[in-house]
Coordinates of C-alpha atoms in Angstrom, one line a residue:
M29 CA -10.6 33.6 26.4
T30 CA -8.8 30.7 27.7
A31 CA -5.3 29.9 26.8
P32 CA -4.5 26.7 24.9
E33 CA -3.9 23.8 27.1
H34 CA -2.0 21.9 24.5
P35 CA 0.6 22.9 22.0
V36 CA -0.7 20.5 19.4
V37 CA -3.6 18.2 19.2
V38 CA -3.9 15.5 16.4
V39 CA -7.3 14.2 15.6
G40 CA -7.0 10.6 14.3
A41 CA -4.6 7.8 15.3
G42 CA -4.0 6.2 12.1
P43 CA -0.6 5.9 10.8
T44 CA -0.6 9.5 9.5
G45 CA -1.6 10.9 12.9
L46 CA 0.6 8.8 14.8
T47 CA 3.7 9.6 12.7
A48 CA 3.1 13.3 12.9
A49 CA 2.6 13.2 16.9
L50 CA 5.8 10.9 17.3
L51 CA 7.8 13.3 15.1
L52 CA 6.5 16.3 17.1
A53 CA 7.1 14.6 20.3
D54 CA 10.8 13.8 19.3
Y55 CA 11.2 17.6 18.9
G56 CA 10.0 18.0 22.5
V57 CA 6.5 19.4 21.5
P58 CA 3.9 18.1 23.9
T59 CA 1.4 16.5 21.7
L60 CA -2.1 15.2 22.5
V61 CA -3.7 12.4 20.1
L62 CA -7.5 11.9 20.1
D63 CA -9.1 8.9 18.4
R64 CA -12.5 7.2 18.4
W65 CA -10.9 3.8 18.6
P66 CA -9.4 2.8 22.0
T67 CA -7.1 0.2 20.3
V68 CA -5.7 -0.5 16.9
Y69 CA -8.3 -0.8 14.2
P70 CA -8.1 -4.5 13.3
Q71 CA -9.0 -4.4 9.7
P72 CA -6.2 -4.5 7.0
R73 CA -6.0 -1.5 4.6
A74 CA -2.8 0.0 3.3
V75 CA -0.2 -2.6 2.5
H76 CA 2.6 -0.8 0.7
L77 CA 5.3 1.8 1.7
D78 CA 8.2 2.9 -0.4
D79 CA 11.8 3.4 0.7
E80 CA 11.4 7.2 1.0
V81 CA 8.5 6.6 3.6
V82 CA 10.3 3.8 5.6
R83 CA 13.0 6.3 6.0
I84 CA 10.4 8.4 8.0
L85 CA 9.8 5.4 10.0
A86 CA 13.4 4.8 10.8
R87 CA 13.9 8.5 12.0
L88 CA 11.3 7.4 14.8
G89 CA 13.5 4.6 15.6
L90 CA 11.2 1.8 13.9
G91 CA 13.4 0.9 11.0
E92 CA 14.4 -2.5 12.3
E93 CA 11.0 -3.3 13.6
F94 CA 9.3 -2.4 10.3
T95 CA 11.8 -4.5 8.3
A96 CA 10.9 -7.5 10.6
I97 CA 7.0 -7.1 9.7
S98 CA 7.5 -6.4 6.1
R99 CA 8.6 -8.0 2.9
P100 CA 10.2 -6.6 -0.2
A101 CA 8.0 -6.7 -3.4
L102 CA 9.9 -7.9 -6.4
G103 CA 8.3 -5.6 -9.0
L104 CA 5.4 -5.6 -11.2
R105 CA 3.9 -8.3 -13.6
L106 CA 1.2 -7.5 -16.2
V107 CA -0.9 -10.4 -16.9
D108 CA -4.0 -11.2 -18.9
A109 CA -7.3 -12.7 -17.9
R110 CA -5.8 -16.3 -17.9
L111 CA -2.8 -15.0 -15.9
R112 CA -0.4 -15.2 -18.9
V113 CA 2.4 -12.9 -18.5
L114 CA 2.3 -9.8 -20.8
A115 CA 5.3 -8.0 -19.3
E116 CA 7.5 -8.1 -16.2
F117 CA 9.3 -5.4 -14.6
R118 CA 11.7 -6.8 -11.9
R119 CA 13.2 -4.8 -9.0
S120 CA 15.8 -5.9 -6.5
A121 CA 15.0 -6.7 -3.0
E122 CA 18.3 -5.3 -1.9
T123 CA 18.8 -2.0 0.1
G124 CA 18.2 1.1 -2.0
R125 CA 19.6 4.6 -1.7
H126 CA 17.7 5.3 1.6
G127 CA 18.6 2.1 3.4
F128 CA 15.7 0.0 2.7
P129 CA 14.1 -2.0 -0.3
E130 CA 12.3 0.3 -2.7
A131 CA 9.0 -1.5 -2.2
N132 CA 7.8 -2.9 1.1
M133 CA 4.5 -5.0 1.9
F134 CA 3.0 -5.0 5.2
D135 CA -0.1 -5.4 7.2
Q136 CA -1.4 -2.0 8.5
P137 CA -2.6 -3.2 11.8
E138 CA 1.0 -4.5 12.7
L139 CA 2.4 -1.1 11.6
E140 CA 0.0 0.7 13.9
K141 CA 1.0 -1.7 16.7
L142 CA 4.6 -0.5 16.3
L143 CA 3.6 3.1 16.2
R144 CA 1.7 2.8 19.5
A145 CA 4.2 0.9 21.2
R146 CA 6.6 3.8 20.2
M147 CA 4.1 6.3 21.4
A148 CA 4.1 4.8 24.9
D149 CA 7.8 5.5 25.2
C150 CA 7.4 9.3 24.5
P151 CA 7.2 11.5 27.5
H152 CA 5.8 14.4 25.5
L153 CA 3.0 12.4 23.7
T154 CA -0.4 11.6 25.3
F155 CA -3.1 9.4 23.7
R156 CA -6.7 9.2 24.5
G157 CA -8.8 6.6 22.8
G158 CA -12.6 6.2 22.8
V159 CA -13.0 10.0 22.0
E160 CA -15.4 11.2 19.4
V161 CA -14.4 14.8 18.2
T162 CA -17.7 16.6 17.4
A163 CA -16.6 20.1 16.6
V164 CA -13.5 22.4 15.9
H165 CA -13.8 26.2 16.5
Q166 CA -10.9 28.7 16.2
D167 CA -10.6 32.2 17.8
A168 CA -7.7 34.7 18.2
D169 CA -6.0 32.8 20.8
G170 CA -6.3 29.1 19.6
V171 CA -8.7 26.2 18.7
R172 CA -11.4 24.8 20.8
I173 CA -12.1 21.1 20.3
D174 CA -15.4 19.8 21.6
Y175 CA -15.8 15.9 22.0
T176 CA -17.6 13.3 23.8
E177 CA -15.9 10.5 25.8
A178 CA -17.8 8.0 27.7
E179 CA -21.0 9.5 26.6
T180 CA -19.9 12.8 28.3
A181 CA -19.5 16.1 26.4
A182 CA -16.4 18.2 27.0
S183 CA -13.9 20.4 25.3
L184 CA -10.2 21.4 25.4
R185 CA -8.1 24.0 23.8
A186 CA -4.9 23.6 21.6
R187 CA -2.5 26.1 19.9
Y188 CA -2.5 24.1 16.7
V189 CA -4.7 21.2 15.5
L190 CA -3.8 18.5 12.8
G191 CA -6.7 16.9 11.2
C192 CA -5.6 13.3 10.5
D193 CA -9.1 11.8 10.6
G194 CA -9.5 10.2 7.2
A195 CA -11.7 10.6 4.1
N196 CA -14.8 11.8 5.9
S197 CA -12.9 14.3 8.0
L198 CA -14.8 16.2 10.5
V199 CA -11.7 18.8 10.6
R200 CA -11.8 19.4 7.0
R201 CA -15.4 20.4 7.3
A202 CA -14.8 22.5 10.1
I203 CA -12.4 24.8 8.1
G204 CA -14.7 24.8 5.2
A205 CA -12.4 23.0 2.9
T206 CA -13.9 20.9 0.1
M207 CA -12.4 18.0 -2.0
R208 CA -11.9 18.6 -5.7
D209 CA -12.8 15.8 -7.9
L210 CA -9.9 14.6 -10.2
K211 CA -12.1 12.6 -12.5
F212 CA -11.5 9.1 -11.4
E213 CA -14.0 6.7 -9.6
Q214 CA -14.2 2.9 -9.6
R215 CA -15.8 0.4 -7.5
W216 CA -13.7 -2.5 -6.3
L217 CA -14.0 -5.5 -4.1
V218 CA -10.9 -5.9 -1.8
I219 CA -10.2 -9.4 -0.4
D220 CA -7.6 -10.1 2.3
V221 CA -6.8 -13.8 3.1
A222 CA -4.6 -15.7 5.6
T223 CA -3.3 -19.0 4.8
E224 CA -0.6 -21.3 5.8
A225 CA -0.7 -22.9 2.3
E226 CA 2.1 -21.7 -0.2
L227 CA 0.3 -20.4 -3.3
G228 CA 3.7 -20.6 -5.3
H229 CA 3.4 -17.4 -7.2
W230 CA 6.0 -14.7 -8.2
E231 CA 6.4 -12.5 -5.1
G232 CA 5.7 -9.2 -7.1
V233 CA 2.5 -7.3 -7.7
H234 CA 0.2 -9.0 -10.4
Q235 CA -1.8 -6.6 -12.5
V236 CA -4.7 -8.2 -14.4
C237 CA -5.0 -6.0 -17.5
D238 CA -8.6 -7.0 -18.4
T239 CA -11.6 -4.6 -18.9
D240 CA -14.2 -7.1 -18.0
R241 CA -12.5 -8.1 -14.6
A242 CA -9.4 -6.0 -13.8
A243 CA -7.6 -7.1 -10.8
T244 CA -4.5 -7.0 -8.6
Y245 CA -2.9 -9.7 -6.6
M246 CA -0.1 -9.3 -4.1
R247 CA 1.6 -11.3 -1.2
V248 CA 1.6 -9.1 1.8
G249 CA 3.3 -11.3 4.5
P250 CA 4.4 -14.9 5.2
T251 CA 0.6 -16.0 5.5
R252 CA -1.3 -12.9 4.2
Y253 CA -2.3 -12.3 0.5
R254 CA -4.5 -9.5 -1.1
W255 CA -6.7 -9.4 -4.1
E256 CA -8.6 -6.5 -5.7
F257 CA -11.2 -7.0 -8.3
R258 CA -13.0 -4.4 -10.0
L259 CA -16.8 -4.8 -9.6
L260 CA -19.0 -5.1 -12.7
P261 CA -22.1 -3.0 -13.3
G262 CA -24.9 -4.3 -11.2
E263 CA -22.5 -6.0 -8.6
S264 CA -21.9 -4.9 -5.1
G265 CA -19.7 -6.2 -2.2
A266 CA -22.9 -7.6 -0.7
D267 CA -22.8 -10.2 -3.5
F268 CA -19.6 -11.7 -2.2
R269 CA -20.3 -12.1 1.6
D270 CA -20.5 -15.8 1.2
P271 CA -17.0 -17.3 0.9
A272 CA -18.3 -19.6 -1.7
A273 CA -18.9 -16.7 -3.9
L274 CA -15.3 -15.6 -3.7
R275 CA -14.0 -19.0 -5.1
P276 CA -14.4 -18.2 -8.7
L277 CA -12.5 -15.1 -8.2
L278 CA -9.8 -16.4 -6.2
S279 CA -9.4 -19.9 -7.9
P280 CA -6.9 -18.9 -10.7
W281 CA -4.3 -18.3 -7.7
T282 CA -5.6 -20.8 -5.3
A283 CA -6.0 -23.8 -7.4
G284 CA -5.6 -27.0 -5.3
V285 CA -5.9 -25.2 -1.9
P286 CA -9.0 -26.4 -0.1
D287 CA -11.5 -23.7 1.0
E288 CA -11.1 -24.5 4.7
A289 CA -7.3 -23.5 4.4
L290 CA -8.2 -19.9 3.2
Q291 CA -9.3 -17.7 6.1
V292 CA -11.1 -14.6 4.6
L293 CA -10.0 -11.7 6.8
R294 CA -12.0 -9.2 4.8
A295 CA -14.1 -8.9 1.7
A296 CA -15.4 -5.4 1.3
E297 CA -16.5 -3.0 -1.5
Y298 CA -14.4 0.2 -1.8
T299 CA -14.6 3.0 -4.2
F300 CA -11.3 4.3 -5.5
R301 CA -11.3 8.0 -6.0
A302 CA -8.9 10.7 -7.0
Q303 CA -9.4 13.7 -4.9
I304 CA -7.6 16.7 -3.3
A305 CA -8.7 19.2 -0.8
D306 CA -8.7 22.9 -2.0
R307 CA -7.3 24.0 1.4
W308 CA -4.9 22.3 3.8
R309 CA -4.6 24.9 6.2
D310 CA -7.0 27.6 7.8
R311 CA -4.9 29.5 10.5
R312 CA -4.0 27.0 13.2
V313 CA -5.8 24.0 11.7
F314 CA -4.0 21.7 9.2
L315 CA -5.3 18.7 7.1
L316 CA -3.0 15.5 6.5
G317 CA -3.4 12.0 5.0
D318 CA -6.9 11.2 3.6
A319 CA -8.3 14.3 5.0
A320 CA -6.4 16.2 2.4
H321 CA -6.1 13.7 -0.5
L322 CA -7.3 10.4 -1.8
T323 CA -5.2 8.4 -4.2
P324 CA -6.2 5.4 -6.3
P325 CA -4.2 2.5 -4.9
F326 CA -2.6 1.4 -8.4
I327 CA 0.9 2.6 -7.5
G328 CA 0.6 2.0 -3.7
Q329 CA 1.1 5.7 -2.7
G330 CA -2.0 6.5 -0.6
L331 CA -0.4 5.9 2.8
C332 CA 2.9 7.0 1.7
A333 CA 1.4 10.5 0.9
G334 CA 0.2 10.9 4.4
L335 CA 3.5 10.0 6.1
R336 CA 5.1 12.5 3.7
D337 CA 2.6 15.2 4.9
A338 CA 3.5 14.3 8.6
A339 CA 7.2 14.6 7.9
N340 CA 6.9 17.9 6.0
L341 CA 4.8 19.5 8.6
A342 CA 6.1 18.3 11.9
W343 CA 9.6 19.8 11.8
K344 CA 8.2 23.1 10.5
L345 CA 5.5 23.1 13.4
A346 CA 8.2 22.4 16.0
A347 CA 10.4 25.3 14.6
V348 CA 7.5 27.6 14.8
L349 CA 6.7 26.7 18.4
H350 CA 10.5 27.0 19.2
G351 CA 10.5 30.3 17.5
A352 CA 13.2 29.3 14.9
L353 CA 10.7 30.1 12.1
P354 CA 8.0 32.4 11.6
D355 CA 4.4 31.4 11.4
R356 CA 4.3 32.2 7.7
A357 CA 6.7 29.3 7.2
L358 CA 3.7 26.9 7.7
D359 CA 2.2 28.3 4.6
T360 CA 4.8 26.1 2.9
Y361 CA 3.1 23.0 3.9
Q362 CA 0.4 23.1 1.3
A363 CA 2.7 25.0 -1.4
E364 CA 5.0 22.1 -1.1
R365 CA 2.6 19.0 -0.4
A366 CA -0.4 19.7 -2.6
P367 CA 1.4 19.8 -5.9
H368 CA 3.4 16.7 -5.0
A369 CA 0.3 14.9 -3.8
R370 CA -1.6 15.9 -7.1
A371 CA 1.2 14.5 -9.2
M372 CA 1.2 11.1 -7.5
I373 CA -2.6 11.0 -7.7
Q374 CA -2.4 11.7 -11.5
R375 CA 0.2 9.0 -11.8
A376 CA -2.0 6.4 -10.1
K377 CA -4.9 7.6 -12.2
L378 CA -3.0 7.1 -15.4
V379 CA -1.9 3.5 -14.4
G380 CA -5.6 2.6 -13.4
V381 CA -6.9 4.1 -16.6
T382 CA -4.3 2.2 -18.6
M383 CA -4.9 -1.1 -17.1
T384 CA -8.6 -1.0 -17.0
R385 CA -10.2 1.0 -19.6
G386 CA -10.8 0.8 -23.4
G387 CA -13.3 -2.0 -23.7
R388 CA -12.5 -5.0 -25.9
A389 CA -10.3 -2.9 -28.0
G390 CA -8.3 -1.8 -24.9
T391 CA -7.8 -5.5 -23.8
V392 CA -6.5 -6.4 -27.3
L393 CA -4.1 -3.4 -27.4
R394 CA -2.7 -4.1 -24.1
Q395 CA -2.1 -7.8 -25.2
V396 CA -0.2 -6.6 -28.3
L397 CA 1.7 -3.7 -26.6
A398 CA 2.4 -4.9 -23.2
P399 CA 5.0 -7.6 -24.2
R400 CA 6.9 -4.8 -26.2
L401 CA 7.3 -2.4 -23.5
H402 CA 10.6 -3.8 -22.4
H403 CA 12.1 -2.5 -25.5
I404 CA 11.5 1.0 -24.6
P405 CA 14.8 2.4 -23.2
G406 CA 14.6 3.2 -19.5
L407 CA 11.0 2.4 -19.1
S408 CA 11.5 -0.4 -16.5
R409 CA 13.6 1.9 -14.3
R410 CA 11.0 4.7 -14.6
L411 CA 8.2 2.3 -13.7
L412 CA 10.0 0.9 -10.7
D413 CA 12.0 4.0 -9.5
S414 CA 10.7 4.8 -6.0
R415 CA 11.9 8.4 -6.2
T416 CA 9.0 10.8 -6.2
P417 CA 8.9 14.2 -7.9
P418 CA 10.8 17.2 -6.4
L419 CA 8.9 19.7 -4.2
R420 CA 8.2 22.9 -6.0
R421 CA 9.8 26.3 -5.1
S422 CA 8.7 27.8 -1.7
A423 CA 10.3 29.9 1.0
L424 CA 11.9 26.6 2.2
V425 CA 12.8 25.3 -1.2
R426 CA 15.1 27.8 -3.0
K427 CA 15.5 26.5 -6.5
P428 CA 17.4 28.4 -9.2
W429 CA 15.4 29.9 -11.9
H430 CA 17.0 28.0 -14.7
G431 CA 17.8 24.2 -14.4
R432 CA 16.7 21.6 -12.2
G433 CA 19.2 21.2 -9.5
L434 CA 19.0 19.5 -6.3
A435 CA 16.7 21.8 -4.3
G436 CA 13.3 20.2 -3.5
T437 CA 14.7 16.7 -3.9
L438 CA 15.2 14.2 -1.2
C439 CA 18.8 13.8 -0.3
P440 CA 19.8 10.0 -0.1
N441 CA 20.3 8.5 3.2
A442 CA 23.5 7.4 2.1
L443 CA 25.9 4.9 3.8
L444 CA 28.8 7.0 5.3
P445 CA 32.4 5.7 5.6
D446 CA 32.0 5.1 9.4
G447 CA 29.1 2.9 8.7
R448 CA 26.3 5.1 9.7
R449 CA 23.5 6.4 7.6
L450 CA 23.3 10.2 7.0
D451 CA 20.0 10.6 9.0
Q452 CA 21.9 9.0 12.1
V453 CA 24.4 11.8 11.9
T454 CA 21.9 14.7 11.1
G455 CA 19.6 13.5 13.8
G456 CA 16.5 15.6 12.5
R457 CA 18.5 18.8 12.3
F458 CA 19.5 21.0 9.5
A459 CA 22.6 19.9 7.9
I460 CA 25.1 21.0 5.4
V461 CA 26.5 18.2 3.1
S462 CA 29.7 19.5 1.4
A463 CA 32.2 18.2 -1.0
V464 CA 34.3 21.2 -0.2
V465 CA 36.1 20.9 3.3
P466 CA 34.5 24.1 5.2
S467 CA 36.9 26.7 6.8
A468 CA 37.4 26.7 10.6
E469 CA 35.0 29.9 10.4
Q470 CA 32.2 28.1 8.6
R471 CA 32.6 24.9 10.9
A472 CA 32.0 27.2 14.0
E473 CA 29.0 28.9 12.2
I474 CA 27.3 25.6 11.5
E475 CA 28.0 24.5 14.9
R476 CA 26.6 27.8 16.5
R477 CA 23.4 27.3 14.4
R478 CA 23.2 23.9 15.8
A479 CA 23.3 22.1 12.6
A480 CA 25.1 19.0 11.3
L481 CA 28.0 19.0 8.9
V482 CA 28.8 16.0 6.7
V483 CA 31.9 16.3 4.4
A484 CA 31.2 14.1 1.3
A485 CA 34.7 12.7 0.4
P486 CA 35.5 11.9 -3.2
G487 CA 34.2 8.4 -4.3
T488 CA 31.4 8.4 -1.9
D489 CA 27.7 8.3 -2.6
L490 CA 27.1 11.8 -1.4
H491 CA 29.9 13.0 -3.4
R492 CA 28.5 11.6 -6.6
W493 CA 25.0 12.8 -5.7
L494 CA 26.5 16.4 -5.3
R495 CA 28.2 16.0 -8.6
T496 CA 25.1 14.7 -10.4
G497 CA 23.3 17.8 -9.3
R498 CA 26.3 20.1 -10.2
A499 CA 26.6 21.4 -6.7
A500 CA 29.4 21.5 -4.2
A501 CA 27.3 21.7 -1.1
A502 CA 23.5 21.3 -0.1
L503 CA 21.6 22.5 2.7
I504 CA 19.4 19.8 4.0
R505 CA 16.3 20.3 6.0
P506 CA 15.2 18.2 8.9
D507 CA 12.9 16.2 6.7
G508 CA 15.7 15.3 4.3
T509 CA 14.7 17.7 1.6
V510 CA 17.4 19.9 0.0
L511 CA 16.5 23.5 0.8
Q512 CA 19.2 25.0 -1.3
A513 CA 22.3 23.8 -3.2
G514 CA 25.3 25.6 -4.7
R515 CA 28.9 26.0 -5.2
D516 CA 29.7 28.0 -1.9
P517 CA 29.1 26.4 1.5
A518 CA 29.4 30.0 3.1
V519 CA 26.2 31.0 1.4
L520 CA 24.3 27.9 2.6
C521 CA 25.8 28.5 6.3
S522 CA 24.2 31.9 6.1
A523 CA 20.7 30.5 5.2
L524 CA 20.7 28.2 8.2
P525 CA 18.1 28.8 10.9
V526 CA 19.2 28.2 14.5
F527 CA 17.1 25.2 15.3
D528 CA 17.9 22.1 17.4
R529 CA 15.4 19.2 18.1
A530 CA 16.6 19.1 21.6
D531 CA 15.4 22.5 22.7
S532 CA 11.9 22.7 21.3
S533 CA 9.5 22.7 24.2
A534 CA 6.0 23.7 25.4
S535 CA 7.1 26.9 26.6
A536 CA 8.0 28.1 23.3
P537 CA 6.5 31.3 22.4

């Protein structure tokens, strides 16, 4: 058998695939990306990332660039069919605990352009567009990928393959994984419009709570807007190909704006589904993004989940290739990510059902209850808080058996006294964050294991975070997740793998 040519091959160059490839390349892992599209796919799709996920982009050096192409969303407004406000939940546009606003609207093609430009600067990353992958086969030594390029059939070999090839994933079929239905399916019309006209609406997300024609409206950029309308029985996207057919839907928001001032970029039918793959790994092949899970868009977490997949897997795969972790550490990918993705899918499904179902009685009930929601203590904070559920216990999340603790949660990317953020200090390595000043021996051990040390001084955000978690120190993984927390930094030092992003390489065993 032929030895693998490539340590890692990523199938699919959407944001999830590119993020995974860039993270791997930053760890020195030579990575090949294959995609059917030679250039950025031009159609707008995802429009929202939360601050936890923008933090991942910042690790790639794209924080400022993403900020330049995005705008904060100011919260959520529930409205009736006449756009009368039923309830409003405002959020600040200011920087949050991770260094970015908690909700960020953007145009996906612009994000993909940033990722591809970053890719061009990575010596360990190769991109090949216009490539159609036709089959994926595994053997004892690696993975063979069959493909066609310029109508010519060929194949290559890889040590690991990441299937980031979307909802109709060929890679998923190749490993025999199937999507489990989580019992949600609705047909919606998605409309993207560009206009120089100012529509003059509040710049948060508007959710129309109406059984007959549920809808969502949001401003995406300076000249970009999106509407989503639930299709009625008997309707299809084909009924709205003529721009004149869109006017009755858009007119409540665009009154006074002439049709010629509205450029319809896309009006397409989508079926919103809630699904999750039964297997995310088969030996050397992994599923990420829409290949592994489909999330209804009601809480804007679809693309967020894919980038979380990439951040969770990339450092583990680099550590395995470097020899810092055993191959079985890769089993933690599905063990950690699948329950988290399922929880977010269920949350999105709950919001969708609450806003759209129940018939006339449901509409009346929403009109009665929604204006009273602000009286529920803490509801606004819970609705708008961008923090996602902690990861479950795994070999790389060591939780106590009693109590919640910090393990499995995301350490805040706190602003440090010297003006830097935590991630700028940790630099993609393991780190010890400690409210207790380590001894000279502990410092030496942390340095020997090539980890970062951050001392959380009293009064700082990190010190308060540790106290809230009833810990004196925390061991932070390269993806920002707390591996273990406790009272004794010495115990955490002993749990540190010897792993440095600088010396992962293609020659790793």
